PDB file of C-alpha atoms in Angstrom:
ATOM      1  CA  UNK A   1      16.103  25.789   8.646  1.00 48.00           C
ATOM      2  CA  UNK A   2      14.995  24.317   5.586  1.00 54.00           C
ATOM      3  CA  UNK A   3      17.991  23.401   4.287  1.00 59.00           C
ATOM      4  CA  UNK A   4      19.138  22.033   7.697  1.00 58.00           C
ATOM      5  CA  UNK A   5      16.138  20.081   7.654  1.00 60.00           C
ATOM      6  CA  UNK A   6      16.516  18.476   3.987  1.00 63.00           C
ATOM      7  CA  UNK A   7      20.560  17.204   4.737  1.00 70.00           C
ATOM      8  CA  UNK A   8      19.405  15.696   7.843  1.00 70.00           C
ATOM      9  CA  UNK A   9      16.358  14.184   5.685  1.00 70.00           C
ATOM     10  CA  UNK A  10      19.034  13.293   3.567  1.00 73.00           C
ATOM     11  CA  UNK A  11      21.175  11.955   5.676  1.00 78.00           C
ATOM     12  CA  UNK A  12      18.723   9.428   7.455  1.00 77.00           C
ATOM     13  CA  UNK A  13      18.085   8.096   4.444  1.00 76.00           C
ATOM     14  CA  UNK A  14      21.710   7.533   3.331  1.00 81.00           C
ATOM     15  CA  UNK A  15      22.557   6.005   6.862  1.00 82.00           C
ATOM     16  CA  UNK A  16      19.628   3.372   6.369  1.00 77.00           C
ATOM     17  CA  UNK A  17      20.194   2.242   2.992  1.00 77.00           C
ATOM     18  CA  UNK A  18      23.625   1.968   3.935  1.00 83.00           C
ATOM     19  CA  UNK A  19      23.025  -0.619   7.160  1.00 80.00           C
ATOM     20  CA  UNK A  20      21.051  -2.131   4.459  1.00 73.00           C
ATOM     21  CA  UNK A  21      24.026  -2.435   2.241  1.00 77.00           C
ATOM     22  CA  UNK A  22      26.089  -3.341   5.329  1.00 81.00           C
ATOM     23  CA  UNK A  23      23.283  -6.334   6.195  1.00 72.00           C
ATOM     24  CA  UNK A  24      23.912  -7.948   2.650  1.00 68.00           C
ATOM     25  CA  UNK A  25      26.017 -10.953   1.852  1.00 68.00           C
ATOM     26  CA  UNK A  26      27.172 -12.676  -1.542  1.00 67.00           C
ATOM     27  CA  UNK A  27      25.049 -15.016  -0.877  1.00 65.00           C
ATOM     28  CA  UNK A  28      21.807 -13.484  -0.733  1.00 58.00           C
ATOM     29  CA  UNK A  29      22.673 -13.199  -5.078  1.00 63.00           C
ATOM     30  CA  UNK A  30      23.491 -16.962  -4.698  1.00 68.00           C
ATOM     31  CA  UNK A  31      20.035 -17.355  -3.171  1.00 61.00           C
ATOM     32  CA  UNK A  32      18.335 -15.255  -5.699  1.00 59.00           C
ATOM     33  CA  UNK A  33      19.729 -17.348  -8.322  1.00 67.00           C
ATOM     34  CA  UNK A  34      19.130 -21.027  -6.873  1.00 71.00           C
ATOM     35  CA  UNK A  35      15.498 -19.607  -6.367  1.00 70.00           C
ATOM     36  CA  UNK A  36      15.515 -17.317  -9.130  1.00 77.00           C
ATOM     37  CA  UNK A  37      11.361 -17.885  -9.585  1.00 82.00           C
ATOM     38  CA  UNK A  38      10.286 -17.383  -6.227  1.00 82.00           C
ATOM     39  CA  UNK A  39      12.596 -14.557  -5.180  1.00 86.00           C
ATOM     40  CA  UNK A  40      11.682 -12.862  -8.684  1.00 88.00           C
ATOM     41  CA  UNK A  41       8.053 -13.340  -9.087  1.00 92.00           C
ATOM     42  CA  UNK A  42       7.781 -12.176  -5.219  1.00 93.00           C
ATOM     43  CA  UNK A  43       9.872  -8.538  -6.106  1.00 93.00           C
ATOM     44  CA  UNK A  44       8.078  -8.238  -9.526  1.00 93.00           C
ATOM     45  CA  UNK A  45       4.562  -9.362  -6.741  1.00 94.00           C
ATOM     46  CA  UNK A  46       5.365  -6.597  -4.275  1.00 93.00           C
ATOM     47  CA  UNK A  47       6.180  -3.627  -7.074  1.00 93.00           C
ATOM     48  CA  UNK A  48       3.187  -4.134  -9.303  1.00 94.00           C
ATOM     49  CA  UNK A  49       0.348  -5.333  -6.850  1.00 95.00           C
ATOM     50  CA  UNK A  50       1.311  -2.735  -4.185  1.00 96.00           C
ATOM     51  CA  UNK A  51       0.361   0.159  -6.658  1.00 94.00           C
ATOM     52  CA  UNK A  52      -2.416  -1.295  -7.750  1.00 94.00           C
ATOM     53  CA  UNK A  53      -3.878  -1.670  -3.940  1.00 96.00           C
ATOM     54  CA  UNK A  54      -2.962   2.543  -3.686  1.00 94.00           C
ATOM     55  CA  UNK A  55      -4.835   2.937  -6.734  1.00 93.00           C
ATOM     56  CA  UNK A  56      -8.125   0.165  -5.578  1.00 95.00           C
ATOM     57  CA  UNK A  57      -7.958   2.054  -1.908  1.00 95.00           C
ATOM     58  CA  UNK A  58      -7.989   5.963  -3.248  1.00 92.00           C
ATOM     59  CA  UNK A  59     -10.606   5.000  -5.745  1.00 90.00           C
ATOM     60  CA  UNK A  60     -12.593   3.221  -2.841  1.00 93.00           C
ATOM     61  CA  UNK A  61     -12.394   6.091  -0.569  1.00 91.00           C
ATOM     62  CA  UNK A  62     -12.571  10.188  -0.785  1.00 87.00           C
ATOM     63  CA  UNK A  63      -9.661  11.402   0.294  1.00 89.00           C
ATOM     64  CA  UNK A  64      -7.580  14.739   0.874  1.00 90.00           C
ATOM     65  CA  UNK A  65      -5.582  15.181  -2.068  1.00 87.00           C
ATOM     66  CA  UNK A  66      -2.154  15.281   0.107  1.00 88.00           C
ATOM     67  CA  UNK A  67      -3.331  11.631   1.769  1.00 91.00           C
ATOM     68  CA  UNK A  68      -4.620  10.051  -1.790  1.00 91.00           C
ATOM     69  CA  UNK A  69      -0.984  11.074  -2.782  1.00 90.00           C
ATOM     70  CA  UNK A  70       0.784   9.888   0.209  1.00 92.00           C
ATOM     71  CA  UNK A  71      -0.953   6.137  -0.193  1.00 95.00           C
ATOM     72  CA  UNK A  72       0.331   6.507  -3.735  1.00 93.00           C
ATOM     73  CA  UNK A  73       4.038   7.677  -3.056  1.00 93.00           C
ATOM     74  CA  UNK A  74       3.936   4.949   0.343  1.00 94.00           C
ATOM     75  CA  UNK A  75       2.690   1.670  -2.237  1.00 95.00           C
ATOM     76  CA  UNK A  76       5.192   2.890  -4.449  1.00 93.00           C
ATOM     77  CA  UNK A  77       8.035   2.277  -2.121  1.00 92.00           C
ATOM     78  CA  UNK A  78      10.562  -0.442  -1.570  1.00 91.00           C
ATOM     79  CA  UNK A  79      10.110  -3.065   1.678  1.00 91.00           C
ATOM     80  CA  UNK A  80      10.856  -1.262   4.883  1.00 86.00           C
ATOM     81  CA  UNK A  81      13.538  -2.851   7.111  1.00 80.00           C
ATOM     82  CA  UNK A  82      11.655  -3.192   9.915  1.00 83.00           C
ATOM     83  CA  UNK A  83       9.898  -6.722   7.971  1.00 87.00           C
ATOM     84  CA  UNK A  84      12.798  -8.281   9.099  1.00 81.00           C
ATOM     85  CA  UNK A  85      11.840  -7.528  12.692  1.00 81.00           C
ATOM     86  CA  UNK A  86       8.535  -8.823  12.394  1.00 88.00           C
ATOM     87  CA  UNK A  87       9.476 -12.082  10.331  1.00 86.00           C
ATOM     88  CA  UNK A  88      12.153 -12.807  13.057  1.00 80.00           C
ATOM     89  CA  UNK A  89       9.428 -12.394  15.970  1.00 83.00           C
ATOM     90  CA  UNK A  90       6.930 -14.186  14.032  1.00 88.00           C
ATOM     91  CA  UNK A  91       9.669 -17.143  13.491  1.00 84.00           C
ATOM     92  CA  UNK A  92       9.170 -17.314   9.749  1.00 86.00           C
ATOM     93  CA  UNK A  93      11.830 -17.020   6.947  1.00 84.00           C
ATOM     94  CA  UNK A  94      14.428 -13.906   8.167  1.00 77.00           C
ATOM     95  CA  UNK A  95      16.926 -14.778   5.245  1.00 77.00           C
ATOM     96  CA  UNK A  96      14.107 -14.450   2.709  1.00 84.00           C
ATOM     97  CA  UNK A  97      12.709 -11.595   4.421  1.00 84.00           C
ATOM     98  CA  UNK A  98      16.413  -9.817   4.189  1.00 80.00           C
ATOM     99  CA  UNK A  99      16.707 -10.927   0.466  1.00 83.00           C
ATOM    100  CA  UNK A 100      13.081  -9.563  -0.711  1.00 88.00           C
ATOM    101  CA  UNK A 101      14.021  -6.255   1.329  1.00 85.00           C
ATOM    102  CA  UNK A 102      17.327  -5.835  -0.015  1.00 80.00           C
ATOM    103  CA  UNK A 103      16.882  -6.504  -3.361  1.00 84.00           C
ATOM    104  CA  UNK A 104      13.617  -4.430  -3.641  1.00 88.00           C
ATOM    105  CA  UNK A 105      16.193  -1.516  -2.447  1.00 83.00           C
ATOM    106  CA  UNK A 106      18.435  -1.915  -4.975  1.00 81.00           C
ATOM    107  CA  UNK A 107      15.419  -2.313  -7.412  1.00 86.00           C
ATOM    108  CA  UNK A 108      14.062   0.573  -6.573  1.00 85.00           C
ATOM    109  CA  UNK A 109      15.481   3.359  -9.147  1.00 81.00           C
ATOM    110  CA  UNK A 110      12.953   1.571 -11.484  1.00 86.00           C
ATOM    111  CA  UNK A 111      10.312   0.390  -9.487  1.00 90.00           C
ATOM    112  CA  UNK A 112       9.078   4.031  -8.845  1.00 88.00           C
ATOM    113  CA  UNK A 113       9.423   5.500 -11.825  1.00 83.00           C
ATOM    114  CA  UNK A 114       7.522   2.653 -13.391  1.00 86.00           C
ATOM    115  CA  UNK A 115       4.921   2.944 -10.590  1.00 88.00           C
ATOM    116  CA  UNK A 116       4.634   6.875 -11.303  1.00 85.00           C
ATOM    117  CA  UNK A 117       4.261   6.387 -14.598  1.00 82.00           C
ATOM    118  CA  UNK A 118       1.660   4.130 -14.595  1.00 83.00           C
ATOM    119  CA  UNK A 119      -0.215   6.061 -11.617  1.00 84.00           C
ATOM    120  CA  UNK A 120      -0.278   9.146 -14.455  1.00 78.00           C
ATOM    121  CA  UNK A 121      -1.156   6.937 -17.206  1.00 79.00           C
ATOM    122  CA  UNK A 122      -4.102   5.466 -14.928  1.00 77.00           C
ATOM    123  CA  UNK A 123      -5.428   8.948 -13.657  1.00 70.00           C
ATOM    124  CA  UNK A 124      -5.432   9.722 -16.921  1.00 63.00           C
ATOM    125  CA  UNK A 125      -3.959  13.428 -15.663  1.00 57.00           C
ATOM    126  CA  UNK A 126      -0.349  14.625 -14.751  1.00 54.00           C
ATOM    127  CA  UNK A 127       0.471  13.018 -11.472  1.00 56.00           C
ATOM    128  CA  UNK A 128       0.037  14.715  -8.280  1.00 57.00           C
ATOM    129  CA  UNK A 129       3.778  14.748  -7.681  1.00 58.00           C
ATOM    130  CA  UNK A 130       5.617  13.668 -11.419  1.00 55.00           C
ATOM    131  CA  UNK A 131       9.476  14.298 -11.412  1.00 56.00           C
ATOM    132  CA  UNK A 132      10.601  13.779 -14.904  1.00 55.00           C
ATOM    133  CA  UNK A 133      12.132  10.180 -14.807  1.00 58.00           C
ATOM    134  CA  UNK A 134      15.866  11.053 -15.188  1.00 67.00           C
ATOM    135  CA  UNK A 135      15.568  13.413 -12.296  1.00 66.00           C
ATOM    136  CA  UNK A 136      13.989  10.834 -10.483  1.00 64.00           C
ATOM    137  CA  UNK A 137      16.800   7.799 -11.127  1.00 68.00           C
ATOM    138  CA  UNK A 138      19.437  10.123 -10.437  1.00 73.00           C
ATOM    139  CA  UNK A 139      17.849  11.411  -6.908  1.00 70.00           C
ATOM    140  CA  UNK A 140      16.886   7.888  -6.302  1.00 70.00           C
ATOM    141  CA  UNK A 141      19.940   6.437  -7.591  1.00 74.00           C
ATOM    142  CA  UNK A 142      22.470   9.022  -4.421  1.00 74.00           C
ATOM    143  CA  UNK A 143      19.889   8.339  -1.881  1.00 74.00           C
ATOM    144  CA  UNK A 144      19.356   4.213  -1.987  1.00 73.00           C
ATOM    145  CA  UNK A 145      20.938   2.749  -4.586  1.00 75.00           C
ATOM    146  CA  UNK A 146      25.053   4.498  -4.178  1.00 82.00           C
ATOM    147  CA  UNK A 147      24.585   4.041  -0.313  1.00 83.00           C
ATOM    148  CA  UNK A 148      23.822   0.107  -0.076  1.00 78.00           C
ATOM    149  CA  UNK A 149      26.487  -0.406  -2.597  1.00 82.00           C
ATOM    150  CA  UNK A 150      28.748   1.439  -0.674  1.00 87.00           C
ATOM    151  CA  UNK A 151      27.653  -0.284   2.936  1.00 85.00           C
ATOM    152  CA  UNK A 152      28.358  -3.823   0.761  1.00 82.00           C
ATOM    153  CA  UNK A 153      31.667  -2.857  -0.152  1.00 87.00           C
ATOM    154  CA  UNK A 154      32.527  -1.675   3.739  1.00 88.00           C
ATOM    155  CA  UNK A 155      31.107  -5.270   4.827  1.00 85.00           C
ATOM    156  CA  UNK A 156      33.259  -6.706   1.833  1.00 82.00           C
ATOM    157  CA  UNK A 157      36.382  -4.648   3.129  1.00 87.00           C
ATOM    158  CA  UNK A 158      36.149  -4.777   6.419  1.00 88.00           C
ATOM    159  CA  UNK A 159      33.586  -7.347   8.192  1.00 85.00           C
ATOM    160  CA  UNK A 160      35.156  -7.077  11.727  1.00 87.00           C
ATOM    161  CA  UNK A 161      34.065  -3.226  11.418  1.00 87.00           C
ATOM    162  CA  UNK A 162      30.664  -4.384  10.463  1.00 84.00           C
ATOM    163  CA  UNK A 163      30.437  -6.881  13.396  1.00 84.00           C
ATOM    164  CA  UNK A 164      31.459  -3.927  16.151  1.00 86.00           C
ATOM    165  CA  UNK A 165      29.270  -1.106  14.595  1.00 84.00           C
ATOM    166  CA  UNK A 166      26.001  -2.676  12.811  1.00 79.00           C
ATOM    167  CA  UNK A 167      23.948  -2.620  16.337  1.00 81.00           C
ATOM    168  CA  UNK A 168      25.015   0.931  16.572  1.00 86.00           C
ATOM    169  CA  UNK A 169      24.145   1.796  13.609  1.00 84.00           C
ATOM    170  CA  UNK A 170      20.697  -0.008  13.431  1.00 79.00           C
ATOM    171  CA  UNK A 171      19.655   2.168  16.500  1.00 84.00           C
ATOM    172  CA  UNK A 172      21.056   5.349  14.881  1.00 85.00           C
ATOM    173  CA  UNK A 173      18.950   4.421  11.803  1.00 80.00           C
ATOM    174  CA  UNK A 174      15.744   3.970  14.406  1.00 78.00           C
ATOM    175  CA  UNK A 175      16.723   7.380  15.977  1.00 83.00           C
ATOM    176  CA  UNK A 176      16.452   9.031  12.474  1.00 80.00           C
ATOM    177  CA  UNK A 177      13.421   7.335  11.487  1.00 76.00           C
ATOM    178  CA  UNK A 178      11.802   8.786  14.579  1.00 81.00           C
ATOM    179  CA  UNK A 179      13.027  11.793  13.890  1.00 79.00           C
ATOM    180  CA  UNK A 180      11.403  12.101  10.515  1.00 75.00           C
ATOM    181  CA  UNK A 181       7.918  11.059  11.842  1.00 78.00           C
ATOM    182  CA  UNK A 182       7.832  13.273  14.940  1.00 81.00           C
ATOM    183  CA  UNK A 183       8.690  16.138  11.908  1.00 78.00           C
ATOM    184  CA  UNK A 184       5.414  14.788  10.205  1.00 78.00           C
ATOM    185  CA  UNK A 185       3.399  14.682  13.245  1.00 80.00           C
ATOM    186  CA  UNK A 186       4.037  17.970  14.544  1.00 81.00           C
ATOM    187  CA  UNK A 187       4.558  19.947  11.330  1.00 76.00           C
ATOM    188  CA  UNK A 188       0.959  18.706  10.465  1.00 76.00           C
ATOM    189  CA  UNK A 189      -0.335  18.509  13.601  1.00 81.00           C
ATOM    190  CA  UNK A 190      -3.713  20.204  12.313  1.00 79.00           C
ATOM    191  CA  UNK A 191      -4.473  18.409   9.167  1.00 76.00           C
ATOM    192  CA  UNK A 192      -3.343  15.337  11.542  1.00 76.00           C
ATOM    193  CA  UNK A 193      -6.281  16.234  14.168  1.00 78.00           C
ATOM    194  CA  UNK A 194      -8.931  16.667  11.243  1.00 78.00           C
ATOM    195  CA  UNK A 195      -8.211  13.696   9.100  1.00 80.00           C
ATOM    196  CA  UNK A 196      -6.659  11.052  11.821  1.00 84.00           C
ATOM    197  CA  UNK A 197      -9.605   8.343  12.094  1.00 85.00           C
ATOM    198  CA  UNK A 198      -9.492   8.679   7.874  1.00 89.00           C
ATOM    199  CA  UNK A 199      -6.103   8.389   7.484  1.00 89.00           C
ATOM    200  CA  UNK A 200      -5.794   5.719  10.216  1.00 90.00           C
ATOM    201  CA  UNK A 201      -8.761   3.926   8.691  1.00 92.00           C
ATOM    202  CA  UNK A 202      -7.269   4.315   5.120  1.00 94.00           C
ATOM    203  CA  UNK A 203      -3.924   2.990   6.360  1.00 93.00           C
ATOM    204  CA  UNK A 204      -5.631  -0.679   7.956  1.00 95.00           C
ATOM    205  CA  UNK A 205      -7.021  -0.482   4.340  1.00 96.00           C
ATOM    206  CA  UNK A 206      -3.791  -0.910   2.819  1.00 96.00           C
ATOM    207  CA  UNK A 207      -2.175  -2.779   4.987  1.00 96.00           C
ATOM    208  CA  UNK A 208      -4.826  -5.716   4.866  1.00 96.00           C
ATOM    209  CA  UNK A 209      -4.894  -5.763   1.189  1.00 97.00           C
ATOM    210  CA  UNK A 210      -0.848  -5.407   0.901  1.00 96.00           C
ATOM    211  CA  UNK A 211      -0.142  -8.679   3.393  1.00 96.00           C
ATOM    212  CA  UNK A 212      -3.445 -10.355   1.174  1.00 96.00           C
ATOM    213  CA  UNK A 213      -2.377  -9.677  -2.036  1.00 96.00           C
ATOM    214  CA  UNK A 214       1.175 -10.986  -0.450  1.00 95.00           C
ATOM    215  CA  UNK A 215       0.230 -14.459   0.997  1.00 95.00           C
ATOM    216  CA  UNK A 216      -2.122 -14.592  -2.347  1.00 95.00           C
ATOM    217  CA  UNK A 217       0.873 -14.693  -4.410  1.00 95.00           C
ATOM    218  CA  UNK A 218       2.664 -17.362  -1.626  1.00 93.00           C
ATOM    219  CA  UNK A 219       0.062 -19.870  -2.087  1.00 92.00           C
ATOM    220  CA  UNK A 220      -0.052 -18.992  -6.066  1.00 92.00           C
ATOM    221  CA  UNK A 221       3.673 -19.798  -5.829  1.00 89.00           C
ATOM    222  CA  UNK A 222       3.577 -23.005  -4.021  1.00 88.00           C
ATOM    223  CA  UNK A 223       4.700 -21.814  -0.823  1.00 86.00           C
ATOM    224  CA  UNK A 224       3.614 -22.684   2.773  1.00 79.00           C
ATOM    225  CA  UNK A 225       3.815 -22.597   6.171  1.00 80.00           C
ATOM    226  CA  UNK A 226       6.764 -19.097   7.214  1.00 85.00           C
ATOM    227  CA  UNK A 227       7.617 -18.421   3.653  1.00 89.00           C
ATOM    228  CA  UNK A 228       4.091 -17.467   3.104  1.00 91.00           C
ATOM    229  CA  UNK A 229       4.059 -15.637   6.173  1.00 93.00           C
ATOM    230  CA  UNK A 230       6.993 -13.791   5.230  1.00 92.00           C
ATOM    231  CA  UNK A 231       5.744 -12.503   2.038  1.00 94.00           C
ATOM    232  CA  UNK A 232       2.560 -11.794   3.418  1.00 95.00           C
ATOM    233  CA  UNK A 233       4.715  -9.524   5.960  1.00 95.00           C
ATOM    234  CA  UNK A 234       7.192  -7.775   3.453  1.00 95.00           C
ATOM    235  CA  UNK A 235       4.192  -6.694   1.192  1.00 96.00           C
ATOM    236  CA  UNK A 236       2.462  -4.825   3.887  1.00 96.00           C
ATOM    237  CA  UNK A 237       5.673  -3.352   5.063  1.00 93.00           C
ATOM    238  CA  UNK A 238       6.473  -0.075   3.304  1.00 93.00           C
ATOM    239  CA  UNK A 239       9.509   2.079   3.553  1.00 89.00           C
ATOM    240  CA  UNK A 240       8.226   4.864   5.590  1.00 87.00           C
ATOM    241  CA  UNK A 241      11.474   7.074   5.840  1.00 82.00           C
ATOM    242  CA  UNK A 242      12.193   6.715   2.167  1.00 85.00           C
ATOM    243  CA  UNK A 243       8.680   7.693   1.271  1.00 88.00           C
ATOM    244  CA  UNK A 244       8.939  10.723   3.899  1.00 84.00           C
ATOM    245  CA  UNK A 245      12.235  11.957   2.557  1.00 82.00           C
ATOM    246  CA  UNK A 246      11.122  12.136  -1.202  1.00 84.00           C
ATOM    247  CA  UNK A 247       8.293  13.671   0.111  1.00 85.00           C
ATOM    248  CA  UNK A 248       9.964  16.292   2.506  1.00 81.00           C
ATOM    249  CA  UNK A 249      13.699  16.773   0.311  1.00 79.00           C
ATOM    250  CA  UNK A 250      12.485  16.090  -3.294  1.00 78.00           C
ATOM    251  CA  UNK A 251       8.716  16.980  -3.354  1.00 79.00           C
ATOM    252  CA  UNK A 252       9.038  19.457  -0.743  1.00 80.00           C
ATOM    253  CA  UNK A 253       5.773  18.672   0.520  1.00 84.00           C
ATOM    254  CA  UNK A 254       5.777  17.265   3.634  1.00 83.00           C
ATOM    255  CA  UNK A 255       2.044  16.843   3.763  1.00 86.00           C
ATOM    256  CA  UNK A 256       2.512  13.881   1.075  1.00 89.00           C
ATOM    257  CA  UNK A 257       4.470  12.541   4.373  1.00 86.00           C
ATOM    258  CA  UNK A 258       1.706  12.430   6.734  1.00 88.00           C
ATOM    259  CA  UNK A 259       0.139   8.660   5.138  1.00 91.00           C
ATOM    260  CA  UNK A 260       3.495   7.245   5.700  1.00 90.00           C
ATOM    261  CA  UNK A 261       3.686   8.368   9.326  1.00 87.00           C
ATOM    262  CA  UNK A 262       0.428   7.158  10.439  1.00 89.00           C
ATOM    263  CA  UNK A 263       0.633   3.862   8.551  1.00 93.00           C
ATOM    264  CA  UNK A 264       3.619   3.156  10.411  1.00 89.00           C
ATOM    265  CA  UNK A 265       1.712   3.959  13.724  1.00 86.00           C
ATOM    266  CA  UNK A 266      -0.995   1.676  12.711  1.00 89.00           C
ATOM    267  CA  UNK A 267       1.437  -0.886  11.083  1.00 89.00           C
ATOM    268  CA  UNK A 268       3.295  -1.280  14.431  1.00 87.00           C
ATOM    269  CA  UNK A 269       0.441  -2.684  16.693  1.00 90.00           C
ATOM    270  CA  UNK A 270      -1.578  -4.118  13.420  1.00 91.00           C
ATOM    271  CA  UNK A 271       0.982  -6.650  12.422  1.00 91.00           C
ATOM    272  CA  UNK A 272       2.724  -7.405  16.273  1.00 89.00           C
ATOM    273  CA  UNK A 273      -0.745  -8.630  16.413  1.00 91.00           C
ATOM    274  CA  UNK A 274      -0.905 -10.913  13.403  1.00 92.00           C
ATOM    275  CA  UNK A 275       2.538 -11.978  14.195  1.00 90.00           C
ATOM    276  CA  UNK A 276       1.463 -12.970  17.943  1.00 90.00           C
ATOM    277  CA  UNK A 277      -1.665 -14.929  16.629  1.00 90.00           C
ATOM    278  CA  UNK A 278       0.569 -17.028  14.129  1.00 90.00           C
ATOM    279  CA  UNK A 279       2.902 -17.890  16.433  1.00 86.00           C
ATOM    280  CA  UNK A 280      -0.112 -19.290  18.632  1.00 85.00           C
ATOM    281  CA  UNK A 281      -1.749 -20.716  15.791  1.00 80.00           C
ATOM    282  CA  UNK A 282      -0.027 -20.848  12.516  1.00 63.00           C
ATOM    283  CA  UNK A 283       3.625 -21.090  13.191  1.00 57.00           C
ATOM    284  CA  UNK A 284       3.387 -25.428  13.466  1.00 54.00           C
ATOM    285  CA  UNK A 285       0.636 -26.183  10.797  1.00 49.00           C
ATOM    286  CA  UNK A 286       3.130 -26.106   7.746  1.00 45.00           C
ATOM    287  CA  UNK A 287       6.797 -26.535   7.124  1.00 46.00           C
ATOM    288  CA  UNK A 288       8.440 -23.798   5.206  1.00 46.00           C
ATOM    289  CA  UNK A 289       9.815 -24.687   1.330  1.00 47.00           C
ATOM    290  CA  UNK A 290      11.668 -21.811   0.788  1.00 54.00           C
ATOM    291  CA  UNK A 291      14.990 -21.676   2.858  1.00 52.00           C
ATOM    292  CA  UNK A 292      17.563 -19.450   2.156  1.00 54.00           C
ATOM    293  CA  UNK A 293      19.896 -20.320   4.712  1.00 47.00           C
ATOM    294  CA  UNK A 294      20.004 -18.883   8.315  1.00 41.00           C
ATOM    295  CA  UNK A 295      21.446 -15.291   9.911  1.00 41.00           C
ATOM    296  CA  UNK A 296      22.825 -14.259  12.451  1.00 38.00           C
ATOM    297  CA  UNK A 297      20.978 -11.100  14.441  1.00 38.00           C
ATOM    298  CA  UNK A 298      19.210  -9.381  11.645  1.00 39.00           C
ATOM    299  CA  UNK A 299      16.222  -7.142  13.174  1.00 36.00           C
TER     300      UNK A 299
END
């Protein structure tokens, strides 16, 4: 069962980062390069500061040891795909959005180990869940990194494939991420029912200070109007089904999983919320500075 349960684990993941792959154009590396500052400074933005608000929030609050490491492992992750969603409802900047996910993918490999590292240099203790730093390139390295190259060498090859299959894909890809959290939910259903208003509580936490420290940076930047917005939105996004199949294949902890499942709960009505009251308010008071061109049907 176990091992049933870590190649489908494994396989989710491998599917995503692969539509990833399959979502990203030549162009997007044009992009980078025109706006080699912004684009930069926002991934360098998203992998330190998003650490550092794990760190601020499990130093602010007492916390189960399995959901102080699940913030940790979460705010270590890459953007989540589903930022693009939320940018494209809340009319901001989809191509950046796409870009800053991507490329924080593909970043990854070294992101996280950094970010482990420094958690166990700043706890001052070995890390709740350290995997020597080779072990951890090379895992991260067949799970995200191999796959989106791959899915950008299928779009490369064969576009008209990409065109027929990416919608079925995307919703195979939301199929396995609900898979993973309905694991998480009912394999912990009792540490669920005794820490839910924490965890819930500690999850709004993170997710303020991740889209604050994000539209901080914006405005430190020079942006306005949806290119703030988006950056705001792609730093409070996390990649929940990466950060629940390191936890449940590599860790094999799936209590380290439980943060990620509930912050995606709480992310879901949190932010449709912010996104409706910009579009009423905000979407109109500022013109966006940042354009990276436009795309067609990216959720």
């Amino acid at each position: 069962m176990k091992a049933v349960l870590d190649i489908g684990v494994l396989g989710v993941t491998v599917l995503m980062m692969l539509t990833v792959g399959m979502e990203l154009e030549g162009r997007h590396f044009r992009e980078v390069v025109r706006h080699k500052w912004e684009v930069t400074l926002a991934l360098a933005g998203q992998a330190i500061l998003l650490p550092v608000v794990g760190l601020v929030v499990i130093g602010l609050l007492t916390l189960p040891p399995h959901l102080s490491a699940g913030i940790l492992l979460l705010t270590a992750c890459p953007i989540g795909d589903i930022a693009n969603f939320y940018t494209l409802l809340a009319r901001a900047n989809v191509a950046l959005s796409v870009t800053l996910n991507t490329m924080s993918c593909l970043l990854s490999i070294v992101t996280m180990a950094v970010a482990f590292k420094l958690y166990a240099h700043l706890q001052g203790h070995q890390f709740l869940f350290a995997i020597p730093t080779p072990a951890l390139v090379a895992k991260l390295t067949l799970m995200v990194v191999l796959p989106v190259l791959a899915g950008m060498g299928v779009r490369h090859a064969s576009p008209k494939f990409v065109q027929r299959h990416a919608g079925t894909l995307r919703t195979l890809c939301v199929a396995g991420i609900a898979f993973l959290l309905l694991y998480v939910l009912v394999n912990q259903r009792e540490r669920l029912a005794e820490d839910w208003q924490q965890t819930a509580a500690a999850g709004v936490l993170v997710m303020v200070l991740a889209m604050l420290a994000g539209l901080g940076l914006s405005r430190i930047l020079g942006m306005t109007g949806s290119d703030r917005m988006t950056v705001g939105l792609v730093f409070a996004v996390r990649n929940v089904a990466l950060a629940s199949a390191i936890a449940i294949t590599l860790l094999n902890r799936v209590e380290y999983a439980v943060f990620a499942a509930v912050y995606f709960l709480t992310e879901v009505p949190l932010l449709l919320g912010i996104v409706a009251t910009y579009r009423c308010w905000g979407s109109n008071s500022a013109q966006p500075v940042l354009r990276l061109g436009s795309r067609r049907g990216n959720t």
